[in-house]
Amino acid sequence: MAEVKTGFSQYKGKPLVRSGDVLYYGDMKDKYVIKMQIKSKQTQGDMEIADKVSVQLLSTDPDVSPRKAVIKTSEKHGLYPAIDIADVWLHKALKEN
């Protein structure tokens, strides 16, 4: 299957889009996406680094209420652990369906 160019950044073949302190990982055309929200930051030198990151596996079904759309949730310390768990959850959820 040919890969579609979306104009978005990609991580392991899936779109990764950031708006402020919220990142979405996955394609909205798929059944599930990941939402990562940076809850707190630390300053290291002259850079701000994500400290606490909320990770949610969400259903993209428009008929599901926002509350029921949250399939899994977790909080990680740092962006890299958050992206790691997000990738595992998303690939597993998409593979099962």
Short mmCIF file of C-alpha atoms in Angstrom, two decimals:
data_model
loop_
_atom_site.label_atom_id
_atom_site.label_comp_id
_atom_site.label_asym_id
_atom_site.label_seq_id
_atom_site.Cartn_x
_atom_site.Cartn_y
_atom_site.Cartn_z
CA MET A 1 0.00 0.00 0.00
CA ALA A 2 1.37 3.43 -0.92
CA GLU A 3 1.91 5.88 1.90
CA VAL A 4 -0.26 8.99 1.69
CA LYS A 5 1.45 12.36 2.19
CA THR A 6 -0.55 14.48 4.65
CA GLY A 7 1.77 17.43 5.22
CA PHE A 8 1.91 16.54 8.94
CA SER A 9 4.91 15.29 10.86
CA GLN A 10 5.04 11.50 10.98
CA TYR A 11 6.06 9.11 13.75
CA LYS A 12 6.31 5.44 12.76
CA GLY A 13 4.11 6.05 9.73
CA LYS A 14 1.28 7.84 11.56
CA PRO A 15 0.55 11.59 11.67
CA LEU A 16 1.75 13.48 14.77
CA VAL A 17 0.10 16.89 15.12
CA ARG A 18 0.69 19.44 17.87
CA SER A 19 -1.52 22.33 18.91
CA GLY A 20 -0.09 24.10 21.95
CA ASP A 21 0.31 21.54 24.73
CA VAL A 22 -1.84 18.90 23.02
CA LEU A 23 -0.49 16.32 20.56
CA TYR A 24 -2.56 13.95 18.45
CA TYR A 25 -1.00 10.76 17.14
CA GLY A 26 -2.76 8.75 14.47
CA ASP A 27 -5.00 9.21 11.49
CA MET A 28 -8.50 10.57 12.16
CA LYS A 29 -9.79 8.24 9.42
CA ASP A 30 -8.79 5.24 11.57
CA LYS A 31 -10.98 3.84 14.34
CA TYR A 32 -8.66 5.14 17.11
CA VAL A 33 -6.22 8.00 17.76
CA ILE A 34 -4.06 9.04 20.69
CA LYS A 35 -4.33 12.37 22.51
CA MET A 36 -1.34 13.45 24.60
CA GLN A 37 -1.69 16.54 26.78
CA ILE A 38 1.32 18.13 28.47
CA LYS A 39 0.18 18.78 32.04
CA SER A 40 3.39 20.29 33.42
CA LYS A 41 6.83 21.38 32.19
CA GLN A 42 10.30 21.77 33.65
CA THR A 43 12.87 24.31 32.60
CA GLN A 44 16.30 22.96 31.74
CA GLY A 45 18.68 25.67 30.69
CA ASP A 46 16.74 27.85 28.27
CA MET A 47 14.34 25.07 27.19
CA GLU A 48 11.01 23.90 28.54
CA ILE A 49 10.75 20.09 28.75
CA ALA A 50 7.47 18.18 29.17
CA ASP A 51 7.29 16.69 32.66
CA LYS A 52 3.83 15.14 33.16
CA VAL A 53 1.97 13.99 30.05
CA SER A 54 -1.56 12.58 29.99
CA VAL A 55 -2.07 9.87 27.35
CA GLN A 56 -5.52 8.83 26.09
CA LEU A 57 -6.56 6.27 23.50
CA LEU A 58 -9.70 7.72 21.88
CA SER A 59 -12.35 6.32 19.58
CA THR A 60 -12.94 8.46 16.50
CA ASP A 61 -16.55 7.28 16.16
CA PRO A 62 -18.64 10.48 15.92
CA ASP A 63 -21.68 8.70 17.41
CA VAL A 64 -19.90 7.97 20.71
CA SER A 65 -20.13 10.53 23.52
CA PRO A 66 -16.84 12.25 24.44
CA ARG A 67 -16.84 10.53 27.82
CA LYS A 68 -17.26 7.05 26.30
CA ALA A 69 -14.72 7.80 23.56
CA VAL A 70 -11.85 7.46 26.07
CA ILE A 71 -10.75 3.82 25.87
CA LYS A 72 -7.53 3.95 27.94
CA THR A 73 -5.74 6.61 29.91
CA SER A 74 -2.38 6.96 31.64
CA GLU A 75 0.02 9.62 32.86
CA LYS A 76 3.72 9.45 32.03
CA HIS A 77 6.74 11.47 33.17
CA GLY A 78 8.22 12.88 29.98
CA LEU A 79 7.23 13.01 26.34
CA TYR A 80 9.28 10.00 25.21
CA PRO A 81 7.60 7.50 27.58
CA ALA A 82 4.24 8.99 26.58
CA ILE A 83 4.93 8.52 22.86
CA ASP A 84 6.20 4.98 23.49
CA ILE A 85 2.99 3.87 25.26
CA ALA A 86 0.89 5.79 22.71
CA ASP A 87 2.50 3.88 19.84
CA VAL A 88 1.94 0.51 21.53
CA TRP A 89 -1.70 1.27 22.39
CA LEU A 90 -2.53 2.64 18.95
CA HIS A 91 -0.95 -0.19 16.96
CA LYS A 92 -2.54 -2.82 19.20
CA ALA A 93 -6.00 -1.20 19.01
CA LEU A 94 -5.85 -0.85 15.22
CA LYS A 95 -4.60 -4.41 14.80
CA GLU A 96 -7.47 -5.86 16.87
CA ASN A 97 -10.11 -4.22 14.68
#
